[in-house]
Short mmCIF file of C-alpha atoms and ligand atoms in Angstrom, two decimals:
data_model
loop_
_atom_site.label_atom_id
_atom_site.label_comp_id
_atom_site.label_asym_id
_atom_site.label_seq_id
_atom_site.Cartn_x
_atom_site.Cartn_y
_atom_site.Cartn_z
CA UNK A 1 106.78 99.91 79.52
CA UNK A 2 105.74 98.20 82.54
CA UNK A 3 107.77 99.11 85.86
CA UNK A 4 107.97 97.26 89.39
CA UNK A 5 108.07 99.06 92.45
CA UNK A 6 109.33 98.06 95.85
CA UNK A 7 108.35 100.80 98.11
CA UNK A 8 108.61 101.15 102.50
CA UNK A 9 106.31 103.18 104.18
CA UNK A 10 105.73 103.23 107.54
CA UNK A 11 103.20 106.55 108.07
CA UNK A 12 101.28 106.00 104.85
CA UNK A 13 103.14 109.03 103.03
CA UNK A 14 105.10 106.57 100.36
CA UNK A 15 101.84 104.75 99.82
CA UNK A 16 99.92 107.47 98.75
CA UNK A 17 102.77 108.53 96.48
CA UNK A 18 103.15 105.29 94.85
CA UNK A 19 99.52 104.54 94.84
CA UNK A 20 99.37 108.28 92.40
CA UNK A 21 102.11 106.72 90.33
CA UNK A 22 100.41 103.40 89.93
CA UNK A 23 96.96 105.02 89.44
CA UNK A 24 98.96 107.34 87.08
CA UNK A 25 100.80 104.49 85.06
CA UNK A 26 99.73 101.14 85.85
CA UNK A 27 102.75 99.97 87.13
CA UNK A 28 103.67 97.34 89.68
CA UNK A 29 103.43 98.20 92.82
CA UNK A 30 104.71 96.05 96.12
CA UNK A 31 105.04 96.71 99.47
CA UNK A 32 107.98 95.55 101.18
CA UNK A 33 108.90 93.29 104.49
CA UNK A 34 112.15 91.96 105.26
CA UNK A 35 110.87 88.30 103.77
CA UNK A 36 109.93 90.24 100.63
CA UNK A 37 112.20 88.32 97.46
CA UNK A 38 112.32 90.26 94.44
CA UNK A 39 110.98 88.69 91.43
CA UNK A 40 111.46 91.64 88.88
CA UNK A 41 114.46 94.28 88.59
CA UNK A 42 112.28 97.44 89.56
CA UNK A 43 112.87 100.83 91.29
CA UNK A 44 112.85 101.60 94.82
CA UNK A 45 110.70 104.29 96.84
CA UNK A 46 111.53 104.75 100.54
CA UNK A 47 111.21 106.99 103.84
CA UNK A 48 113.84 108.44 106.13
CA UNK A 49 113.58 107.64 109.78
CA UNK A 50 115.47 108.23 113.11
CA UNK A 51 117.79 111.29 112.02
CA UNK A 52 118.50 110.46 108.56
CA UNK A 53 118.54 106.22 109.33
CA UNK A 54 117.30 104.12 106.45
CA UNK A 55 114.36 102.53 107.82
CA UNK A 56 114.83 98.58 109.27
CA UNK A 57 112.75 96.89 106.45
CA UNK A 58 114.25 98.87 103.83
CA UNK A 59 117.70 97.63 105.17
CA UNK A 60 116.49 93.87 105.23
CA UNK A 61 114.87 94.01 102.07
CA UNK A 62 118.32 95.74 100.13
CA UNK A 63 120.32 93.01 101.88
CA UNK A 64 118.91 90.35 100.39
CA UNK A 65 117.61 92.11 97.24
CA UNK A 66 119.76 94.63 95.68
CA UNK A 67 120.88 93.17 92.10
CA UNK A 68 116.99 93.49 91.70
CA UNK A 69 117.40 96.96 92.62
CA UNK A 70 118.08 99.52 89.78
CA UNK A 71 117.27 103.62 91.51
CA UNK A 72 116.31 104.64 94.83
CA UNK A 73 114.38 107.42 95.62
CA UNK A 74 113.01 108.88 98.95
CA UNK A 75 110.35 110.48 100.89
CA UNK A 76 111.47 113.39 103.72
CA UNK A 77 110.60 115.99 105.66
CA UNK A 78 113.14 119.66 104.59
CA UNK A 79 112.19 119.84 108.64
CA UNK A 80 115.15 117.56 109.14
CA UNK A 81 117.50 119.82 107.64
CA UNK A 82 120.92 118.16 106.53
CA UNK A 83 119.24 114.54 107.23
CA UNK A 84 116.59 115.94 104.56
CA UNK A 85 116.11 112.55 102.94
CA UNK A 86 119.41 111.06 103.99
CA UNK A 87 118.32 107.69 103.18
CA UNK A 88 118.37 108.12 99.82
CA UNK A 89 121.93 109.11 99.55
CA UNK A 90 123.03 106.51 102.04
CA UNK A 91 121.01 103.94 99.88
CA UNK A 92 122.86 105.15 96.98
CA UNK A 93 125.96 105.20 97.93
CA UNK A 94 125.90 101.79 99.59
CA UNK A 95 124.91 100.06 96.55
CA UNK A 96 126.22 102.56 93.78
CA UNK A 97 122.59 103.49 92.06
CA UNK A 98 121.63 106.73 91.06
CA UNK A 99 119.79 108.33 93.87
CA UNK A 100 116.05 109.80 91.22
CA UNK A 101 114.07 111.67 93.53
CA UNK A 102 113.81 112.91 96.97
CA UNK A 103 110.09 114.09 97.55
CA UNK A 104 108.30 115.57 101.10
CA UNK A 105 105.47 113.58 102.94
CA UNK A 106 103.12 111.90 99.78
CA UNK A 107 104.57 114.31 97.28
CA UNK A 108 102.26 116.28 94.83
CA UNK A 109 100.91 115.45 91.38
CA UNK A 110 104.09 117.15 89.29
CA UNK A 111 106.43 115.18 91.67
CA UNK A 112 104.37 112.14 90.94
CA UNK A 113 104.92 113.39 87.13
CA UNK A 114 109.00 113.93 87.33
CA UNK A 115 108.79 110.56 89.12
CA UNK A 116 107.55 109.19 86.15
CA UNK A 117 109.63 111.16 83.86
CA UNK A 118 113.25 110.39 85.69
CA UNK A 119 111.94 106.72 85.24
CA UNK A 120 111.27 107.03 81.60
CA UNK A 121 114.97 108.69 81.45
CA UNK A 122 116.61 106.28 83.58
CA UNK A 123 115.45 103.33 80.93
CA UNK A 124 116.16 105.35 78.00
CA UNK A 125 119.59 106.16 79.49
CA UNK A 126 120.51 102.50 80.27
CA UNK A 127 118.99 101.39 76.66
CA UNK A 128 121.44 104.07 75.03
CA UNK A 129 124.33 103.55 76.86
CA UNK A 130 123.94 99.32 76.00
CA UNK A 131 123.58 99.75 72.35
CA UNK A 132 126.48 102.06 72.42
CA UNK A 133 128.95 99.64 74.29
C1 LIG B 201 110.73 109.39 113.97
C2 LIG B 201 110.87 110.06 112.61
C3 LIG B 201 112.11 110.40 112.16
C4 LIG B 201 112.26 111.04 110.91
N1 LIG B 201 113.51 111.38 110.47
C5 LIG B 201 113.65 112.01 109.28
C6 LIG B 201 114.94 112.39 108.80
O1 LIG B 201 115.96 112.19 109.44
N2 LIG B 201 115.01 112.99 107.58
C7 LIG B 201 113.90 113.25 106.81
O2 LIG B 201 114.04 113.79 105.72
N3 LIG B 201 112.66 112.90 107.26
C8 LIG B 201 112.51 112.29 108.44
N4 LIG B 201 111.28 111.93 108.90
C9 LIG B 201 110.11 112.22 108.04
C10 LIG B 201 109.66 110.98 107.24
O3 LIG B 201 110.71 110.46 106.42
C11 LIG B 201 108.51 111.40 106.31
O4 LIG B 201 107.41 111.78 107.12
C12 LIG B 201 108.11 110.32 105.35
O5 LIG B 201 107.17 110.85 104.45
C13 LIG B 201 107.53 109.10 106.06
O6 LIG B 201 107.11 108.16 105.10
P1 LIG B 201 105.92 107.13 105.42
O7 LIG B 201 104.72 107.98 105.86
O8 LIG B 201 105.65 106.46 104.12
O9 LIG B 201 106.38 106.24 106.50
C14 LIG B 201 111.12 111.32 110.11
C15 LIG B 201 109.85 110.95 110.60
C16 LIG B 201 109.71 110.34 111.83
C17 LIG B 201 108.33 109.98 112.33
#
C-alpha cells in the first residue's frame, strides 16, 4: 500500500531515516515548511528540539494540517533524559494520535523495519476496527 510521509528535520537525522524507509518501501516522502498543505492523509516523522519543544515548523505545519495527520513518531537523543523524544508525546496528546515510534539520531535498519511494521499494523488496525463498527 502506498504511504505519505510528512517528516521535519532540521540536522539531517530524520532525513536519513525516512530516506531508508522510502528506499526501503517506496513510499511518499515530503519534507515539511510551515506553507506545506497536505494533499494525502499520511504519517508524521519528527525531531525534538529545545528541551523536549516540538520543533517551529512541525508546529506550523500540525496547525494547519492535522486531519491529514494519522501517527506521529519522533527522532531523540536518550541524552535528554525525561525530554527523550518529548515531542512525540506532546504531538500526541495535542491531537489524540497514537504516538508509533520514538527512534535516536537516523535510527538503524531494524528501526527503519518496526517503522515499517507499526505502519503496516496501524492500517490493518484501522481497516479492522471499520469493518467491525
Ligand atoms: C538544541 C537541541 C535540542 C535538543 N533537544 C532534545 C530534547 O529535548 N529531547 C530529545 O530527545 N532530543 C533532543 N535533541 C536531539 C535531536 O532531537 C536529535 O538530534 C534529532 O535526531 C534531530 O533530528 P534532525 O537531525 O532531523 O534535525 C536536541 C538537539 C538539539 C540540537
Amino acid at each position: 500500500m502506498q504511504e505519505w510521509i510528512y517528516y521535519d528535520s532540521k540536522t539531517g537525522n530524520v532525513d536519513r531515516f525516512v530516506h531508508k524507509l522510502a528506499e526501503a518501501t517506496g513510499w511518499h516522502i515530503t519534507k515539511i515548511d510551515e506553507h506545506t498543505k497536505a494533499m494525502h492523509p499520511g504519517h508524521l516523522i519528527t525531531f525534538t528540539t529545545g528541551f523536549g519543544q516540538v520543533p517551529p515548523k512541525t508546529d506550523a505545519f500540525m496547525s494547519n494540517n492535522a486531519d491529514y495527520v494519522q501517527t506521529v513518531s519522533v527522532s531523540g537523543n536518550r541524552n535528554w533524559g525525561a525530554n527523550f523524544g518529548k515531542a512525540g508525546d506532546t504531538l500526541a496528546d495535542r491531537y489524540c494520535l497514537p504516538l508509533l515510534m520514538k527512534f535516536e539520531l537516523s535510527g538503524n535498519g531494524r528501526e527503519v523495519q518496526e517503522m515499517i511494521n507499526k505502519i503496516n499494523e496501524y492500517h490493518h488496525d484501522y481497516e479492522t476496527m471499520d469493518i467491525a463498527q
